[in-house]
Amino acid sequence: MKYAGIDYHKRYSVVSIVDETGDLVAEERIEHAFPERFGQLIGAHAPCQAAFEATMNWGWLHEILEGIPGLDRIVMANPLHVRLIAAAQVKTDQVDARKLAQLLRANLLPASHIPDRATRLRKEVLRQRTFWVRERTKLRNRIHRLLGRQHGLSMPQVSDLFGKKGMTALHKLQLAEPDDLLLRQQLDELDGLARHIRELDERIALEGKTDEDVGCLATIPGIGPILGNVIATEIDGIERFGTSEKLCAYAGLIPTTSSSGDKTYHGRLVNGCNKWLRWALVEAAWVAVGCDAYFGGLYRHHRARGKKANTAIMIVARRMCQIIFCVLHEKRAFQARAWSRNVPGCSHQGRTEQVA
C-alpha cells in the first residue's frame, strides 16, 4: 500500500507518495490545467490511499480522485487539527504534502466528513439563497436610509414597506436627483433578487419533498421549509452522531472548557463547528420563542435568571438541537407530551411540555 499526501492550491497541487516504511517514492507538482496527471501519478502506485486538507473548492479535487482506479481510500483532513499535530518551523508545499502522507500512513489524520456530490450541490443552492437574502437586507436598509433623509416625504401607511402595496408606492415615488436615480437602481436590484430567491425556493421545495428528514424537522416549532432543508443537509445523516451531545458539539452549541486541578472554567462557544448549522438553529430558536409556549417559556426562564438575550437563545437552540436528534434518530414527527413537573418559565402545574 502507498500513501499520497496532496497539498492542494488554487492553480496547482503538490503530490507526495510514500510507501509502507515511510520512504518517499514519488513527488510531483501538478498544474490543475492538466487534471489527468493525478490519475497517471497515483494510478502508477496503486493500491494507494490519498489525503488532502479541507479548503475552498475541495470538491473539485475529490471528484477527480474518486475516478482514479486503485485509489482505495480518500481522506479529507481537518486543517486546524493537522496543524496541532504536525506543526513545523520549515513550511513548504513539499513538506506539507509529505506530512499528510506520513500521517495518513500512521492513521493519525483527523478526518472530516465528506458529503456526496448531490449533498454538496444542495448545500450550494441553500447557501446561494442565504447570500441573496443577505444582499436583499442590505438593499432594504439602504432604501430606508435614502427615504429617511428626504424632507416632507409622504408614504402610505403599510405594515411592510417592501410588500405589494409598499413596492407599488416606491416605484411611483419621484425624488430629487440624484436620489431618484439611486432609488431606481436599488429597486431594480431588489426586483432581481426577489426573482432569484423565488427560483431557488422552488428548487429547494422540490428537493425537500423527497427528503424524509425535512418532513420530520418541519413538525418542530420554529423550523420552516428553508431552515428544515438547511439543517437536514448540514447534518447529512443523523447516524453520524452517536448522541445528542455530539450533534450539539458539531453545531457549536457547547461551551469551551478549561479544567486544571480543582478549578473548571466554561468559556465561549466552541469555534471549530459547522457554522451554517449553528446559524440555522439560532434562527429557528428565535422564531420558536415567539410562537411556541415551551420554547418561549424556556427563553424567559433564562432571561429571568439574568442571562443575556444571546445567551438565552443559545440555550434554546441547544435544546432544539437535542430534540432534532431524537426526532431524526427515531424517524418520526415531533409530538407534545405531558410532563408532571413544572416546566422552566411556566407558573402552573401539569402543563404540556413539547418534547421529542
CSV table of C-alpha atoms in Angstrom, one decimal:
chain,number,residue,atom,x,y,z
A,1,MET,CA,0.0,0.0,0.0
A,2,LYS,CA,1.2,3.5,-0.9
A,3,TYR,CA,0.1,6.8,0.7
A,4,ALA,CA,-0.3,10.0,-1.2
A,5,GLY,CA,-0.4,13.4,0.5
A,6,ILE,CA,-1.8,16.3,-1.6
A,7,ASP,CA,-1.1,19.9,-0.8
A,8,TYR,CA,-4.0,21.5,-2.7
A,9,HIS,CA,-3.8,25.1,-4.0
A,10,LYS,CA,-5.9,27.1,-6.4
A,11,ARG,CA,-3.9,26.5,-9.6
A,12,TYR,CA,-1.7,23.6,-8.7
A,13,SER,CA,-1.1,20.8,-6.2
A,14,VAL,CA,2.0,19.1,-4.8
A,15,VAL,CA,1.6,15.3,-4.5
A,16,SER,CA,4.0,13.3,-2.3
A,17,ILE,CA,3.7,9.5,-2.2
A,18,VAL,CA,5.4,7.3,0.4
A,19,ASP,CA,5.4,3.5,0.9
A,20,GLU,CA,4.6,1.5,4.0
A,21,THR,CA,8.0,2.1,5.5
A,22,GLY,CA,7.6,5.9,5.1
A,23,ASP,CA,10.2,6.3,2.3
A,24,LEU,CA,9.4,8.8,-0.4
A,25,VAL,CA,8.7,7.0,-3.7
A,26,ALA,CA,7.3,9.9,-5.9
A,27,GLU,CA,6.7,13.6,-5.7
A,28,GLU,CA,5.4,16.0,-8.3
A,29,ARG,CA,3.8,19.4,-8.8
A,30,ILE,CA,0.6,19.0,-10.8
A,31,GLU,CA,-0.9,22.0,-12.6
A,32,HIS,CA,-4.7,22.0,-12.4
A,33,ALA,CA,-4.9,22.7,-16.1
A,34,PHE,CA,-3.9,19.0,-16.6
A,35,PRO,CA,-6.1,17.1,-14.0
A,36,GLU,CA,-5.5,13.8,-15.8
A,37,ARG,CA,-2.0,13.8,-14.3
A,38,PHE,CA,-3.4,13.0,-10.8
A,39,GLY,CA,-4.7,9.7,-12.2
A,40,GLN,CA,-1.5,8.9,-14.0
A,41,LEU,CA,0.7,9.5,-11.0
A,42,ILE,CA,-1.4,7.9,-8.3
A,43,GLY,CA,-2.6,5.1,-10.6
A,44,ALA,CA,1.0,4.1,-11.2
A,45,HIS,CA,1.4,3.4,-7.5
A,46,ALA,CA,-1.8,1.5,-6.8
A,47,PRO,CA,-3.0,0.3,-4.5
A,48,CYS,CA,-2.9,3.7,-2.8
A,49,GLN,CA,-4.7,5.9,-0.3
A,50,ALA,CA,-4.8,9.7,-0.6
A,51,ALA,CA,-5.3,12.6,1.8
A,52,PHE,CA,-5.7,16.4,1.4
A,53,GLU,CA,-6.8,19.2,3.7
A,54,ALA,CA,-10.2,20.7,3.6
A,55,THR,CA,-10.1,24.0,1.8
A,56,MET,CA,-12.1,26.1,-0.7
A,57,ASN,CA,-13.4,24.1,-3.7
A,58,TRP,CA,-12.1,20.8,-2.3
A,59,GLY,CA,-14.9,19.1,-4.1
A,60,TRP,CA,-13.1,19.6,-7.4
A,61,LEU,CA,-10.2,17.6,-6.2
A,62,HIS,CA,-12.3,14.9,-4.6
A,63,GLU,CA,-14.3,14.4,-7.8
A,64,ILE,CA,-11.0,13.8,-9.7
A,65,LEU,CA,-9.7,11.4,-7.1
A,66,GLU,CA,-12.9,9.4,-7.0
A,67,GLY,CA,-12.4,8.3,-10.6
A,68,ILE,CA,-8.9,7.0,-10.1
A,69,PRO,CA,-8.7,3.2,-10.3
A,70,GLY,CA,-6.7,1.6,-7.5
A,71,LEU,CA,-7.3,4.5,-5.0
A,72,ASP,CA,-8.8,2.6,-2.1
A,73,ARG,CA,-9.4,5.5,0.4
A,74,ILE,CA,-9.7,9.2,0.3
A,75,VAL,CA,-9.3,11.3,3.5
A,76,MET,CA,-10.1,14.9,3.9
A,77,ALA,CA,-8.2,16.2,6.9
A,78,ASN,CA,-9.3,18.9,9.3
A,79,PRO,CA,-6.7,21.7,8.7
A,80,LEU,CA,-6.8,23.1,12.3
A,81,HIS,CA,-6.2,19.6,13.9
A,82,VAL,CA,-3.4,18.8,11.4
A,83,ARG,CA,-1.6,22.0,12.4
A,84,LEU,CA,-1.8,21.0,16.0
A,85,ILE,CA,-0.4,17.5,15.3
A,86,ALA,CA,2.3,18.4,12.7
A,87,ALA,CA,3.5,22.0,13.4
A,88,ALA,CA,6.8,22.8,11.8
A,89,GLN,CA,9.2,25.7,11.6
A,90,VAL,CA,10.0,24.9,8.0
A,91,LYS,CA,6.9,25.0,5.9
A,92,THR,CA,6.8,24.4,2.1
A,93,ASP,CA,4.4,22.8,-0.2
A,94,GLN,CA,6.6,19.7,-0.4
A,95,VAL,CA,6.8,19.5,3.4
A,96,ASP,CA,3.1,19.8,3.9
A,97,ALA,CA,2.4,17.1,1.3
A,98,ARG,CA,4.9,14.7,2.9
A,99,LYS,CA,3.4,15.3,6.4
A,100,LEU,CA,0.0,14.5,5.1
A,101,ALA,CA,1.3,11.3,3.6
A,102,GLN,CA,3.1,10.2,6.7
A,103,LEU,CA,0.1,11.0,9.0
A,104,LEU,CA,-2.1,9.0,6.6
A,105,ARG,CA,0.3,6.1,6.7
A,106,ALA,CA,0.3,6.2,10.5
A,107,ASN,CA,-3.6,6.5,10.6
A,108,LEU,CA,-3.3,9.7,12.6
A,109,LEU,CA,-5.1,12.1,10.3
A,110,PRO,CA,-8.2,13.9,11.9
A,111,ALA,CA,-10.7,13.2,9.1
A,112,SER,CA,-13.6,15.5,8.2
A,113,HIS,CA,-16.9,14.2,6.8
A,114,ILE,CA,-17.1,14.1,3.0
A,115,PRO,CA,-20.7,14.5,1.8
A,116,ASP,CA,-21.6,13.0,-1.5
A,117,ARG,CA,-21.9,15.2,-4.7
A,118,ALA,CA,-25.7,15.5,-4.5
A,119,THR,CA,-25.5,16.9,-1.0
A,120,ARG,CA,-22.7,19.3,-1.9
A,121,LEU,CA,-24.7,20.7,-4.7
A,122,ARG,CA,-27.7,21.0,-2.5
A,123,LYS,CA,-25.7,22.9,0.0
A,124,GLU,CA,-24.5,25.3,-2.7
A,125,VAL,CA,-28.2,26.1,-3.6
A,126,LEU,CA,-29.1,26.7,0.0
A,127,ARG,CA,-26.1,28.9,0.7
A,128,GLN,CA,-26.7,30.9,-2.5
A,129,ARG,CA,-30.2,31.6,-1.3
A,130,THR,CA,-28.8,32.8,2.1
A,131,PHE,CA,-26.4,35.1,0.2
A,132,TRP,CA,-29.2,36.6,-1.9
A,133,VAL,CA,-31.4,37.2,1.3
A,134,ARG,CA,-28.5,39.0,3.0
A,135,GLU,CA,-27.9,41.1,-0.1
A,136,ARG,CA,-31.7,41.9,-0.1
A,137,THR,CA,-31.5,43.0,3.5
A,138,LYS,CA,-28.6,45.3,2.7
A,139,LEU,CA,-30.6,46.9,-0.1
A,140,ARG,CA,-33.6,47.3,2.0
A,141,ASN,CA,-31.6,49.1,4.7
A,142,ARG,CA,-30.1,51.4,2.0
A,143,ILE,CA,-33.6,52.3,0.8
A,144,HIS,CA,-34.7,53.0,4.4
A,145,ARG,CA,-31.7,55.3,4.7
A,146,LEU,CA,-32.4,57.1,1.4
A,147,LEU,CA,-36.1,57.7,2.4
A,148,GLY,CA,-35.1,58.8,5.9
A,149,ARG,CA,-33.1,61.8,4.6
A,150,GLN,CA,-36.0,63.2,2.5
A,151,HIS,CA,-37.8,66.2,3.7
A,152,GLY,CA,-41.7,66.3,3.6
A,153,LEU,CA,-41.9,62.8,2.1
A,154,SER,CA,-45.4,61.2,2.3
A,155,MET,CA,-45.7,57.5,2.1
A,156,PRO,CA,-48.7,55.2,2.6
A,157,GLN,CA,-49.1,53.6,6.0
A,158,VAL,CA,-48.2,49.9,5.4
A,159,SER,CA,-47.1,47.2,7.7
A,160,ASP,CA,-44.4,46.1,5.3
A,161,LEU,CA,-42.7,48.8,3.1
A,162,PHE,CA,-41.5,46.0,0.8
A,163,GLY,CA,-44.8,44.2,0.4
A,164,LYS,CA,-47.1,44.6,-2.6
A,165,LYS,CA,-48.6,47.9,-1.7
A,166,GLY,CA,-45.3,49.4,-0.4
A,167,MET,CA,-43.4,48.4,-3.5
A,168,THR,CA,-46.1,49.9,-5.7
A,169,ALA,CA,-45.7,53.2,-3.9
A,170,LEU,CA,-41.9,53.1,-4.1
A,171,HIS,CA,-41.9,52.5,-7.9
A,172,LYS,CA,-44.3,55.6,-8.3
A,173,LEU,CA,-42.2,57.8,-6.0
A,174,GLN,CA,-40.4,60.8,-7.6
A,175,LEU,CA,-37.4,62.2,-5.7
A,176,ALA,CA,-35.0,64.9,-6.5
A,177,GLU,CA,-31.8,63.9,-8.3
A,178,PRO,CA,-29.6,62.1,-7.6
A,179,ASP,CA,-31.7,60.3,-5.0
A,180,ASP,CA,-34.3,59.4,-7.7
A,181,LEU,CA,-31.6,57.6,-9.7
A,182,LEU,CA,-30.3,55.8,-6.6
A,183,LEU,CA,-33.8,54.7,-5.7
A,184,ARG,CA,-34.5,53.4,-9.2
A,185,GLN,CA,-31.2,51.3,-9.2
A,186,GLN,CA,-31.9,49.9,-5.8
A,187,LEU,CA,-35.5,48.9,-6.7
A,188,ASP,CA,-34.3,47.2,-9.9
A,189,GLU,CA,-31.7,45.2,-7.9
A,190,LEU,CA,-34.4,44.4,-5.3
A,191,ASP,CA,-36.7,43.0,-8.0
A,192,GLY,CA,-33.9,40.9,-9.5
A,193,LEU,CA,-33.0,39.5,-6.1
A,194,ALA,CA,-36.7,38.6,-5.5
A,195,ARG,CA,-36.8,36.7,-8.7
A,196,HIS,CA,-33.6,34.8,-7.8
A,197,ILE,CA,-34.9,33.9,-4.4
A,198,ARG,CA,-38.2,32.6,-5.8
A,199,GLU,CA,-36.3,30.4,-8.3
A,200,LEU,CA,-34.2,28.9,-5.5
A,201,ASP,CA,-37.3,28.5,-3.3
A,202,GLU,CA,-39.0,26.4,-5.9
A,203,ARG,CA,-35.9,24.2,-6.3
A,204,ILE,CA,-35.5,23.8,-2.6
A,205,ALA,CA,-39.1,22.9,-2.1
A,206,LEU,CA,-38.9,20.3,-4.8
A,207,GLU,CA,-35.8,18.7,-3.3
A,208,GLY,CA,-37.2,18.8,0.2
A,209,LYS,CA,-40.3,16.8,-0.8
A,210,THR,CA,-38.2,13.6,-1.2
A,211,ASP,CA,-36.2,14.1,2.0
A,212,GLU,CA,-37.7,12.3,4.9
A,213,ASP,CA,-35.6,14.3,7.4
A,214,VAL,CA,-37.0,17.6,6.1
A,215,GLY,CA,-40.5,16.3,6.8
A,216,CYS,CA,-39.7,15.3,10.3
A,217,LEU,CA,-38.0,18.7,11.0
A,218,ALA,CA,-40.9,20.6,9.7
A,219,THR,CA,-43.0,19.4,12.6
A,220,ILE,CA,-40.8,21.2,15.1
A,221,PRO,CA,-41.9,24.7,16.1
A,222,GLY,CA,-39.7,27.4,14.5
A,223,ILE,CA,-38.4,25.3,11.7
A,224,GLY,CA,-39.9,26.1,8.3
A,225,PRO,CA,-39.1,24.7,4.8
A,226,ILE,CA,-35.9,26.6,4.2
A,227,LEU,CA,-34.4,26.1,7.7
A,228,GLY,CA,-35.5,22.5,7.6
A,229,ASN,CA,-33.6,21.9,4.4
A,230,VAL,CA,-30.5,23.7,5.7
A,231,ILE,CA,-30.5,21.7,9.0
A,232,ALA,CA,-31.1,18.3,7.2
A,233,THR,CA,-28.4,19.0,4.6
A,234,GLU,CA,-25.8,20.2,7.1
A,235,ILE,CA,-26.4,17.2,9.4
A,236,ASP,CA,-26.2,14.9,6.4
A,237,GLY,CA,-27.4,11.8,8.2
A,238,ILE,CA,-28.1,11.6,11.9
A,239,GLU,CA,-26.4,8.2,12.1
A,240,ARG,CA,-23.1,10.0,12.0
A,241,PHE,CA,-23.7,11.1,15.6
A,242,GLY,CA,-24.0,8.7,18.4
A,243,THR,CA,-25.5,11.0,21.0
A,244,SER,CA,-27.3,14.4,21.0
A,245,GLU,CA,-24.3,15.9,22.7
A,246,LYS,CA,-22.1,15.1,19.8
A,247,LEU,CA,-24.6,16.8,17.5
A,248,CYS,CA,-24.7,19.8,19.7
A,249,ALA,CA,-20.8,19.9,19.6
A,250,TYR,CA,-20.9,19.7,15.8
A,251,ALA,CA,-23.3,22.6,15.8
A,252,GLY,CA,-21.1,24.6,18.1
A,253,LEU,CA,-23.7,24.9,20.9
A,254,ILE,CA,-21.5,23.8,23.8
A,255,PRO,CA,-19.0,26.0,25.7
A,256,THR,CA,-15.3,25.6,25.7
A,257,THR,CA,-14.0,24.1,28.9
A,258,SER,CA,-10.7,24.7,30.7
A,259,SER,CA,-10.1,22.5,33.7
A,260,SER,CA,-6.9,22.4,35.9
A,261,GLY,CA,-6.7,20.9,39.4
A,262,ASP,CA,-10.0,21.7,41.2
A,263,LYS,CA,-11.0,24.6,39.0
A,264,THR,CA,-13.1,24.3,35.9
A,265,TYR,CA,-14.0,27.3,33.6
A,266,HIS,CA,-16.5,27.3,30.9
A,267,GLY,CA,-15.9,29.9,28.3
A,268,ARG,CA,-17.2,30.9,24.9
A,269,LEU,CA,-18.9,28.5,22.5
A,270,VAL,CA,-16.6,26.2,20.5
A,271,ASN,CA,-15.3,27.9,17.4
A,272,GLY,CA,-14.5,24.8,15.3
A,273,CYS,CA,-18.0,23.8,14.3
A,274,ASN,CA,-20.5,23.8,11.4
A,275,LYS,CA,-21.4,27.5,11.4
A,276,TRP,CA,-24.2,27.0,8.9
A,277,LEU,CA,-25.9,24.5,11.2
A,278,ARG,CA,-25.5,26.8,14.2
A,279,TRP,CA,-26.9,29.8,12.2
A,280,ALA,CA,-29.9,27.8,11.2
A,281,LEU,CA,-30.6,26.5,14.7
A,282,VAL,CA,-30.3,30.0,16.2
A,283,GLU,CA,-32.7,31.5,13.5
A,284,ALA,CA,-35.2,28.7,14.3
A,285,ALA,CA,-34.9,29.3,18.0
A,286,TRP,CA,-35.7,33.0,17.6
A,287,VAL,CA,-38.9,32.0,15.7
A,288,ALA,CA,-39.8,29.3,18.2
A,289,VAL,CA,-39.6,31.5,21.3
A,290,GLY,CA,-42.2,33.8,19.7
A,291,CYS,CA,-44.7,31.1,18.5
A,292,ASP,CA,-44.3,28.2,20.9
A,293,ALA,CA,-45.2,28.1,24.6
A,294,TYR,CA,-42.4,25.7,25.7
A,295,PHE,CA,-39.5,27.4,23.9
A,296,GLY,CA,-40.8,30.8,24.8
A,297,GLY,CA,-41.1,29.8,28.5
A,298,LEU,CA,-37.6,28.3,28.4
A,299,TYR,CA,-36.2,31.6,26.9
A,300,ARG,CA,-38.0,33.8,29.5
A,301,HIS,CA,-36.8,31.5,32.3
A,302,HIS,CA,-33.2,32.0,31.5
A,303,ARG,CA,-33.7,35.7,30.9
A,304,ALA,CA,-35.2,35.9,34.4
A,305,ARG,CA,-32.1,34.2,35.7
A,306,GLY,CA,-30.1,37.2,34.4
A,307,LYS,CA,-28.8,35.6,31.2
A,308,LYS,CA,-28.4,38.0,28.2
A,309,ALA,CA,-30.6,37.6,25.2
A,310,ASN,CA,-27.9,36.0,23.1
A,311,THR,CA,-27.0,33.5,25.8
A,312,ALA,CA,-30.6,32.6,26.5
A,313,ILE,CA,-31.3,32.0,22.8
A,314,MET,CA,-28.2,29.7,22.6
A,315,ILE,CA,-29.7,27.6,25.4
A,316,VAL,CA,-33.0,27.4,23.4
A,317,ALA,CA,-31.0,26.4,20.3
A,318,ARG,CA,-29.2,23.7,22.1
A,319,ARG,CA,-32.5,22.3,23.5
A,320,MET,CA,-33.9,22.4,20.0
A,321,CYS,CA,-30.8,20.5,18.7
A,322,GLN,CA,-31.4,17.8,21.3
A,323,ILE,CA,-35.0,17.5,20.1
A,324,ILE,CA,-33.8,17.3,16.5
A,325,PHE,CA,-31.5,14.4,17.3
A,326,CYS,CA,-34.4,12.5,18.9
A,327,VAL,CA,-36.8,13.2,16.0
A,328,LEU,CA,-34.3,12.3,13.3
A,329,HIS,CA,-32.9,9.3,15.1
A,330,GLU,CA,-36.4,7.8,15.6
A,331,LYS,CA,-37.6,8.9,12.2
A,332,ARG,CA,-40.9,10.4,13.5
A,333,ALA,CA,-42.8,13.6,13.8
A,334,PHE,CA,-42.3,16.0,16.7
A,335,GLN,CA,-45.0,15.4,19.4
A,336,ALA,CA,-46.2,17.2,22.5
A,337,ARG,CA,-46.1,15.1,25.7
A,338,ALA,CA,-47.4,15.7,29.1
A,339,TRP,CA,-44.9,16.3,31.9
A,340,SER,CA,-45.7,16.0,35.6
A,341,ARG,CA,-43.2,18.6,36.8
A,342,ASN,CA,-43.1,22.4,36.4
A,343,VAL,CA,-41.6,23.5,33.1
A,344,PRO,CA,-39.0,26.3,33.4
A,345,GLY,CA,-40.7,29.6,32.7
A,346,CYS,CA,-44.2,28.2,33.4
A,347,SER,CA,-46.1,29.1,36.6
A,348,HIS,CA,-48.7,26.3,36.6
A,349,GLN,CA,-48.5,22.6,37.2
A,350,GLY,CA,-49.3,19.8,34.8
A,351,ARG,CA,-48.9,21.8,31.6
A,352,THR,CA,-47.9,20.1,28.3
A,353,GLU,CA,-44.2,20.3,27.5
A,354,GLN,CA,-43.3,20.0,23.9
A,355,VAL,CA,-40.5,17.4,23.7
A,356,ALA,CA,-39.3,14.9,21.2
